[in-house]
Coordinates of C-alpha atoms in Angstrom, one line a residue:
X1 CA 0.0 0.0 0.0
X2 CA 1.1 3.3 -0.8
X3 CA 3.0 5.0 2.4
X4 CA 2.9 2.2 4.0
X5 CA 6.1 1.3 6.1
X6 CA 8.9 -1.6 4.8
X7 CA 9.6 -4.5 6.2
X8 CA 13.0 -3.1 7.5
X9 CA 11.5 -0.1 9.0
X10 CA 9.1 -2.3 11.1
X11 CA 11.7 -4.2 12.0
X12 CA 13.1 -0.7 13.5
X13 CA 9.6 -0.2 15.3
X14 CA 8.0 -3.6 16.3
X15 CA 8.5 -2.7 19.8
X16 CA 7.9 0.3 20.7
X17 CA 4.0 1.4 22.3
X18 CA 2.9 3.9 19.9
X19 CA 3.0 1.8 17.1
X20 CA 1.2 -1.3 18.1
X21 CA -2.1 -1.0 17.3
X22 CA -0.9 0.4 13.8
X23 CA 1.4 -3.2 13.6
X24 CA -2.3 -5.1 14.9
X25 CA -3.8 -4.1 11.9
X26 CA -1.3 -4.1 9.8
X27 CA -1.9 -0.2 8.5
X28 CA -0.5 3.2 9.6
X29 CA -2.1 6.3 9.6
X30 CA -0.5 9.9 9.7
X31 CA 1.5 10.7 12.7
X32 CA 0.4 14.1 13.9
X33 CA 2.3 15.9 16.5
X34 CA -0.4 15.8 19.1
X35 CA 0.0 11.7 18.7
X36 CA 3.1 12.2 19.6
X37 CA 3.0 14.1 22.4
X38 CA 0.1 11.7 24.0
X39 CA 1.9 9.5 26.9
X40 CA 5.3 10.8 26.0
X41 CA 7.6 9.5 26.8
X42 CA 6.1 6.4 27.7
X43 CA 4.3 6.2 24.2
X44 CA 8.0 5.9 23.0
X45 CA 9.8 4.3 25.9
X46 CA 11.5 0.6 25.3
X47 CA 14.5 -1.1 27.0
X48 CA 16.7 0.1 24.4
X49 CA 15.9 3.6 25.1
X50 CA 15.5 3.7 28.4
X51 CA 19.1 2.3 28.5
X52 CA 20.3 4.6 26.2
X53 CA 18.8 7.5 28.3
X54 CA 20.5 6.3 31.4
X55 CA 23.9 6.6 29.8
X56 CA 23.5 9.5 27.9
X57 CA 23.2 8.1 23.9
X58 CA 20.1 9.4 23.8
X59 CA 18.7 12.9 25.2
X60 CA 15.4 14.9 25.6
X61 CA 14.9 18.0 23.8
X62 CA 12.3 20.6 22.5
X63 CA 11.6 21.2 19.0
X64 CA 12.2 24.8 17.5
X65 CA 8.8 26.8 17.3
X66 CA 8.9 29.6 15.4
X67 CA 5.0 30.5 15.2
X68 CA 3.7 26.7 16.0
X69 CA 3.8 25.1 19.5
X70 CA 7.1 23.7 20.5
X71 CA 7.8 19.8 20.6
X72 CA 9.3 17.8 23.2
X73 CA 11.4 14.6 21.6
X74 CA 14.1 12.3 22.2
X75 CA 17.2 11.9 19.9
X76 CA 21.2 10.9 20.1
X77 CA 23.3 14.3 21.5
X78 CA 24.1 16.2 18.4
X79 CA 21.7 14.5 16.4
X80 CA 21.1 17.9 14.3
X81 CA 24.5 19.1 14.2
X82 CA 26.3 15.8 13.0
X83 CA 23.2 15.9 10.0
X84 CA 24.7 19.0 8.9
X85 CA 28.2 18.5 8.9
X86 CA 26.9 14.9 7.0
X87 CA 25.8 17.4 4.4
X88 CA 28.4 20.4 4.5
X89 CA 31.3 17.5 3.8
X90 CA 29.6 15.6 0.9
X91 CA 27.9 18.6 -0.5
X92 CA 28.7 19.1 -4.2
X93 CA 29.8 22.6 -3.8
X94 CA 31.4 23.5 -0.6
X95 CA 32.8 19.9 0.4
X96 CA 35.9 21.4 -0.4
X97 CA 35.6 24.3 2.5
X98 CA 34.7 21.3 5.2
X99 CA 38.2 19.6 4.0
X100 CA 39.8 22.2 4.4
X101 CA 38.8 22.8 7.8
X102 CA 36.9 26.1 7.4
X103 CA 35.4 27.3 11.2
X104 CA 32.1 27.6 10.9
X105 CA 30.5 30.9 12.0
X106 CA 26.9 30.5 12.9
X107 CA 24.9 34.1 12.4
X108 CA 21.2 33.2 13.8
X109 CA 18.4 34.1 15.9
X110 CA 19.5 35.0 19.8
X111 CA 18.1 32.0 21.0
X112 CA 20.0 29.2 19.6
X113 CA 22.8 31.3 21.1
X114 CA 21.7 31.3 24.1
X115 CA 20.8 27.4 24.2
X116 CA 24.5 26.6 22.8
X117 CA 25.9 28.9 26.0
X118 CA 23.3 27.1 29.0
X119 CA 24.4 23.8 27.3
X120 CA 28.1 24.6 27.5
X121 CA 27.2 25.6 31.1
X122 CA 25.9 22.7 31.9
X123 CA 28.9 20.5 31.1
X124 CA 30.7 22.5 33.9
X125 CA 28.0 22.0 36.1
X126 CA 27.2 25.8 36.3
X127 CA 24.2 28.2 35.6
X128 CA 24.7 30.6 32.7
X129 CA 24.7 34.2 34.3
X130 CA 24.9 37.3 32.2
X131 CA 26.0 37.5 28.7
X132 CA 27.2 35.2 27.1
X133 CA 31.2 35.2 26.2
X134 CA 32.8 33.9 23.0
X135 CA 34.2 31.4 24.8
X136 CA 30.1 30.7 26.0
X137 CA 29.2 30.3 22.6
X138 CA 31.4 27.8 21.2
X139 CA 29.5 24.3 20.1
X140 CA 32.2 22.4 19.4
X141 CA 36.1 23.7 18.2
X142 CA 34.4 24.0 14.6
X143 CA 31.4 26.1 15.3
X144 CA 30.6 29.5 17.3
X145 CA 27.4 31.4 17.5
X146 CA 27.6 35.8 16.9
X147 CA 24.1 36.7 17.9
X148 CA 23.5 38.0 21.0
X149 CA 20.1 40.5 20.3
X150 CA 16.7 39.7 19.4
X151 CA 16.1 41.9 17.2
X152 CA 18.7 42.1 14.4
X153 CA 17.6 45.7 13.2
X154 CA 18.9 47.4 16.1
X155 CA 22.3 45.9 16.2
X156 CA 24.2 49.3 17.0
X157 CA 27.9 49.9 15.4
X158 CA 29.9 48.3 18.4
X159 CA 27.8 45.1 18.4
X160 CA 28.2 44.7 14.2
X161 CA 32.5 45.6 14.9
X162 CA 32.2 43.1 17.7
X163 CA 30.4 40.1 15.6
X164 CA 32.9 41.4 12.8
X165 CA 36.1 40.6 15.0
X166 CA 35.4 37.2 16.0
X167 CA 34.5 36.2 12.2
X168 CA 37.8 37.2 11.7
X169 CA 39.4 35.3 14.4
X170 CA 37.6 32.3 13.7
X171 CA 39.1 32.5 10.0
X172 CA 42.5 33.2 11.7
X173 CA 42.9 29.7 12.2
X174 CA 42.5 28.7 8.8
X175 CA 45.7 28.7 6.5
X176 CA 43.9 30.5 3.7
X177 CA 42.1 32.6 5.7
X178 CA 38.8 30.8 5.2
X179 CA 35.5 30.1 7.0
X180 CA 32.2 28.9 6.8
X181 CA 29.2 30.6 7.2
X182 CA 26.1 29.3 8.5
X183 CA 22.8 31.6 9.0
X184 CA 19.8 33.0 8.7
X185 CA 19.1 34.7 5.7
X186 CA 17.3 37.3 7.2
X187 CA 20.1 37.5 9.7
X188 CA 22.8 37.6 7.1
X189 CA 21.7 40.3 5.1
X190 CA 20.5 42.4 8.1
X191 CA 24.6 42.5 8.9
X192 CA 25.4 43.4 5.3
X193 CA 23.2 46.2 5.7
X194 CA 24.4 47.4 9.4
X195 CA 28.3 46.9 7.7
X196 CA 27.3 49.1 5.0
X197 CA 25.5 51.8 6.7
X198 CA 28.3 52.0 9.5
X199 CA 31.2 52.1 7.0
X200 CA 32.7 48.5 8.4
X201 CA 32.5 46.5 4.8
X202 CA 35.9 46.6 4.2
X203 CA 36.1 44.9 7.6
X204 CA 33.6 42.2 6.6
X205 CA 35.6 38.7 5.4
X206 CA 34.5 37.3 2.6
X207 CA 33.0 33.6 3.5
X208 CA 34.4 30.6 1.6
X209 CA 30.9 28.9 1.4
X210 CA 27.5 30.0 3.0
X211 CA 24.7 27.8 4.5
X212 CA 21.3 29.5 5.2
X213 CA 18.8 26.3 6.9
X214 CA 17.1 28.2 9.6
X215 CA 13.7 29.7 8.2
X216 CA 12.0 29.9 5.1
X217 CA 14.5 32.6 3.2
X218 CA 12.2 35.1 0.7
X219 CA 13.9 35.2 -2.9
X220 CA 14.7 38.6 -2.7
X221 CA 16.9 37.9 0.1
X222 CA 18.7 34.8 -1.4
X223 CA 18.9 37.5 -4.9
X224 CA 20.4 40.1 -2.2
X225 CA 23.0 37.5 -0.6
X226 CA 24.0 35.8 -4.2
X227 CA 25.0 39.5 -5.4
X228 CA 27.1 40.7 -2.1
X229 CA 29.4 37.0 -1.5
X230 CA 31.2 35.6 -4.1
X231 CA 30.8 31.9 -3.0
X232 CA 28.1 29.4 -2.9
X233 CA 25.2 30.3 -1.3
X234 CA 23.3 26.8 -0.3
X235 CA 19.6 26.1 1.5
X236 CA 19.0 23.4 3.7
X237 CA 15.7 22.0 4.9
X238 CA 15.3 19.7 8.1
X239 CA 14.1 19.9 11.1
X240 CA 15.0 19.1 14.9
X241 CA 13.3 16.0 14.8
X242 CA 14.1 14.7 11.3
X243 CA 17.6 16.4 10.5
X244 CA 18.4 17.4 7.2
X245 CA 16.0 15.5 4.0
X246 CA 17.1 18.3 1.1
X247 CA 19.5 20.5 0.3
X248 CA 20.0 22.9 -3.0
X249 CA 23.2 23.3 -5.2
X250 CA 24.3 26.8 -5.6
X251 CA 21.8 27.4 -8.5
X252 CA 18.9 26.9 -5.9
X253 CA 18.3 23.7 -7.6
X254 CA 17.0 21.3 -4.5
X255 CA 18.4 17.3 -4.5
X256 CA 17.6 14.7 -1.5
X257 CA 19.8 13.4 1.1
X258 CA 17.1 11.2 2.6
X259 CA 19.2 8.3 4.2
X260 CA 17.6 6.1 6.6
X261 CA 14.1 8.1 5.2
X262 CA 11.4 8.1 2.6
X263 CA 8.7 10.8 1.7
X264 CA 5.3 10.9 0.6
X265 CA 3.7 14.2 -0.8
X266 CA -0.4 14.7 -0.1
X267 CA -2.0 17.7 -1.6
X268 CA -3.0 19.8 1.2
X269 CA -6.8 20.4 0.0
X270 CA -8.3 18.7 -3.0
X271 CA -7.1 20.2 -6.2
X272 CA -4.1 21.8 -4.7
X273 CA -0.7 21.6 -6.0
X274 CA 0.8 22.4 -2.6
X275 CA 1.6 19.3 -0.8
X276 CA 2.4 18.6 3.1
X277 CA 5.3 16.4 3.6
X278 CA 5.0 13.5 4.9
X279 CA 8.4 11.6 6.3
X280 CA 9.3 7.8 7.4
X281 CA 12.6 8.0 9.3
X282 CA 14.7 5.6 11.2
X283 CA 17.7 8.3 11.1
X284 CA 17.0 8.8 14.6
X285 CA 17.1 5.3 16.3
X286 CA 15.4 6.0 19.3
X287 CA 12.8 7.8 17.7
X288 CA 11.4 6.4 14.4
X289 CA 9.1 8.3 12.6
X290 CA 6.5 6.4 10.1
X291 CA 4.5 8.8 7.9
X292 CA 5.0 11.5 10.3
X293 CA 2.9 14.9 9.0
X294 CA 6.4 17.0 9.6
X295 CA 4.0 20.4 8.5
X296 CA 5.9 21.6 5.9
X297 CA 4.9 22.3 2.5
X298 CA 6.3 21.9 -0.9
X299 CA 5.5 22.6 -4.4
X300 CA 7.0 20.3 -7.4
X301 CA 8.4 21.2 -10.9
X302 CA 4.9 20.2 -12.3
X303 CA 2.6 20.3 -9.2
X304 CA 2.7 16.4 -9.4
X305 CA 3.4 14.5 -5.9
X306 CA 6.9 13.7 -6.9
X307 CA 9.5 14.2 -4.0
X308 CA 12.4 13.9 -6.5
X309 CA 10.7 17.0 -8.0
X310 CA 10.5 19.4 -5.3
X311 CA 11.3 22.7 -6.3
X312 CA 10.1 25.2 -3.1
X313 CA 9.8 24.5 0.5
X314 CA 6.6 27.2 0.6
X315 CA 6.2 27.2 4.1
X316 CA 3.5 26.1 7.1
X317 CA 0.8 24.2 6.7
X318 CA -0.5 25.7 10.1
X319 CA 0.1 29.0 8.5
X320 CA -1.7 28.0 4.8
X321 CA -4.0 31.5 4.1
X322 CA -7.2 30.2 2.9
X323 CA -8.8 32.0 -0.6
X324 CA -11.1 31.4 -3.0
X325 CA -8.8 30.1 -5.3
X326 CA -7.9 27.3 -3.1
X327 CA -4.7 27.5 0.3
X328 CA -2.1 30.0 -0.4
X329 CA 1.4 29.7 1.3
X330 CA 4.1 31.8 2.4
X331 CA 6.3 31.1 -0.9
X332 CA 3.7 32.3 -3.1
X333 CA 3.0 35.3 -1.7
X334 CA 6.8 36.0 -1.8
X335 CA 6.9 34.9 -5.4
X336 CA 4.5 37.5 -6.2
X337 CA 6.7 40.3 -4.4
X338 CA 9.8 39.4 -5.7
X339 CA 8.4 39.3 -9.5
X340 CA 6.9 42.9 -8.6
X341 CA 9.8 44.5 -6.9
X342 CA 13.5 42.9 -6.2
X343 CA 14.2 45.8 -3.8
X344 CA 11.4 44.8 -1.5
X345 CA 13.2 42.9 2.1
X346 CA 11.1 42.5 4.8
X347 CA 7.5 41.7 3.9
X348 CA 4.0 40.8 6.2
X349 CA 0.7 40.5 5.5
X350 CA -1.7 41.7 7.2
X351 CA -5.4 40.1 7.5
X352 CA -8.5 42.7 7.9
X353 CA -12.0 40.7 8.2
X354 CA -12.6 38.6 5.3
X355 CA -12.1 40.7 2.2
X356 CA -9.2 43.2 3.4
X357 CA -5.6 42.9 3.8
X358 CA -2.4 45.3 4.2
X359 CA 1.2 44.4 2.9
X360 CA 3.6 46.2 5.3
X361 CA 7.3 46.2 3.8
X362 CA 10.6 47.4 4.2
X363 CA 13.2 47.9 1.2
X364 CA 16.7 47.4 1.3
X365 CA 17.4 50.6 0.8
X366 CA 14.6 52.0 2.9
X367 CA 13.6 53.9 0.0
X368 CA 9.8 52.8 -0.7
X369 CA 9.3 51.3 -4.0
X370 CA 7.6 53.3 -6.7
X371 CA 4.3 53.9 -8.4
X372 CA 4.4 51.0 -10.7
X373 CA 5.4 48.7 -8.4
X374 CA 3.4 49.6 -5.6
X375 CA 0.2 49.5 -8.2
X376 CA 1.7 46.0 -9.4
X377 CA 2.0 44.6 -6.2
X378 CA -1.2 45.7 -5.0
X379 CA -3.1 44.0 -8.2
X380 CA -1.1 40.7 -7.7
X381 CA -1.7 40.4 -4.1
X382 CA -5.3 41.2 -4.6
X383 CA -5.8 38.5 -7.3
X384 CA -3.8 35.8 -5.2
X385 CA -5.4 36.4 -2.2
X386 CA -8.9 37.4 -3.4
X387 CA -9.1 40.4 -1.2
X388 CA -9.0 44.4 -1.6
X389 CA -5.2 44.8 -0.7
X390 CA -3.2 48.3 0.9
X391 CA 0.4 48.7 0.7
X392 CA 2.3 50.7 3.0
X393 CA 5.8 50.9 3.5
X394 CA 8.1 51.0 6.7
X395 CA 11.6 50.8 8.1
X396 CA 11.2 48.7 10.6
X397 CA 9.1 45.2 10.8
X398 CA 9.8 43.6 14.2
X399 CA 11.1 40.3 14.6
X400 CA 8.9 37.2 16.2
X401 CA 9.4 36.6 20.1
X402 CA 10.8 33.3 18.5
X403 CA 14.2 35.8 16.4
X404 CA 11.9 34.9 13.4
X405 CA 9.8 36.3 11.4
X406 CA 6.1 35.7 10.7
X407 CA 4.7 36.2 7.1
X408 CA 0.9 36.8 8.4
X409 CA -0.7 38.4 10.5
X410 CA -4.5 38.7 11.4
X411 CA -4.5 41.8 14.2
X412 CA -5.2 45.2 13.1
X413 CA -2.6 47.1 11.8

């Protein structure tokens, strides 16, 4: 049956609680996240885990919520991290800066700072108090985290020099000169544009390879970042609880890396050629996945439900804006902006009853865009969403309580 597990995975899962009823009757449903969190842990718990919890091979964590509830899960230590490094060394494109042992500079959202300093604390059986040092923020010798602010548009000038420094010393150690870095797109070109306004470019090293795998990245910011580095400029997409599934070359161009995995696509209403992803993993030994609704959505070269043909992770399901045309997602309301205006940065849209709506934006140059464009963008927002749409420009959008930001919003402006 189509979706159904193999014979090796439920070998992987024949005993452990939350799948038995599903091996009784010899079919299994979608795994939703609530399912999973019902009984946890002891919907999950075997000898073998309980085992591997006592000695430390396995660990409890939270999933990474950026505007959905947070989930709590069980995985080896590292389990994300070594997933990324499995891709960064055998990636097509920047294999080579892994060999050569680039340092890998992480620019993201405050709070994976901060959990990369409390866990670092917690190996010396301490309490993280105050901010955290560069020595705090140091994952492993290969990677350090810069971030220390919530909001990334008020960075002041001694904050960007300071971030600036320790990309430099982290290339220091590297014979060429060279490093890695990792980010958030957002993030990324949010220093560009502090570097350039404060006169510090010249003091900004040129990466050897860039990763951005943190949030969905708008096309005009990938345009913006392809322009300013003269490297490879790569996308990943995973998630806490899966790792890595897909990652693009440095055309944008997306390929699989599904060991240990398999993936269905399901349209996500009848008729639609968004689909919801839908994963089978044994990556993660002590927590197997089979057809687990992950909640992310795709759309394929030809709208077909071909995973080898994925061309756009869109975006939420949770956050899927219902139209009359059928679910729209956050990728194809950023399509439509980027075809209207390649200056456009920061974008939200704004939800007013059932017929209104108000595209707030902020430019890169923080210059609003003109007459024809605003009069484009108004028009293709209107026809895509089916509602009277405003546009009004701004200089500052704020950043989710999460470091990341939200495409829609329904409160009043």
């Amino acid at each position: 049956m189509k979706g159904q597990p193999t014979s090796d995975v439920i070998e992987h899962i024949r005993d452990i609680p939350i799948y038995q009823e599903s091996l009784a009757k010899g079919h299994f449903p979608l795994l939703d996240k609530p399912e999973i969190a019902r009984g946890f842990p002891d919907n999950w718990m075997t000898p073998r885990l309980a085992a591997a919890l006592e000695t430390g091979e396995a660990e409890f964590v939270l999933s990474t919520g950026t505007n959905h509830a947070r989930m709590q899960i069980i995985r080896p230590p590292y389990f994300l991290l070594h997933s990324y490094y499995e891709l960064w060394q055998n990636h097509p494109d920047i294999a080579g800066t892994w060999e050569s042992g680039c340092r890998r500079v992480s620019l993201t959202t405050v709070l994976a700072t901060e959990h990369v300093a409390r866990v670092n604390a917690a190996r010396r059986g301490v309490e993280l108090r105050g901010t955290p040092t560069l020595a705090d923020r140091w994952l492993d010798p290969r990677t350090c985290y810069l971030n220390l602010r919530l909001e990334p548009a008020h960075w002041g000038r001694k904050e960007v020099v300071r971030m600036l420094r320790e990309i430099d010393l982290a290339r220091s150690t590297h014979p060429r000169g060279q490093y890695h870095l990792d980010c958030s797109g957002y993030h990324l070109a949010h220093l560009v544009r502090k570097a350039e306004a404060f006169g510090l470019l010249d003091a900004f090293p040129a990466p050897a390879s860039i990763i951005h795998a943190y949030e969905y990245t708008p096309a005009n910011v990938r345009r913006f970042l392809r322009r300013r580095f003269d490297c490879p400029v790569i996308d990943l997409f995973g998630s806490t609880e899966l790792g890595y599934l897909y990652y693009s070359d440095r055309e944008g161009r997306y390929r699989p890396h599904l060991d240990g995995m398999s993936v269905e696509l399901l349209p996500v209403a009848p008729g639609s050629t968004i689909h919801q992803l839908i994963v089978t993993s044994v990556r993660n030994p002590y927590m197997p996945l089979v057809r687990y609704r992950s909640g992310d959505c795709v759309r394929t070269l030809d709208g077909t439900p071909d995973p080898a043909a994925i061309t756009q992770f869109c975006g939420r399901q949770k956050e899927l804006l219902s139209t009359p045309n059928g679910p729209v997602a956050q990728g194809d309301l950023d399509r439509h902006i980027a075809d209207a205006s390649p200056r456009i940065f920061l974008h939200q849209l704004h939800l007013h009853g059932h017929a209104d709506a108000t595209l707030l934006y902020t430019t890169f140059t923080d210059v609003p865009v003109d007459a024809t464009e605003a009069a484009e963008l108004r028009q293709s927002i209107g026809e895509l969403t089916g509602r009277h749409c405003r546009i009004e420009h701004r200089t500052h959008i704020p950043v989710g309580r999460s470091g990341k930001y939200s495409w829609l919003a329904t409160h009043s402006v």
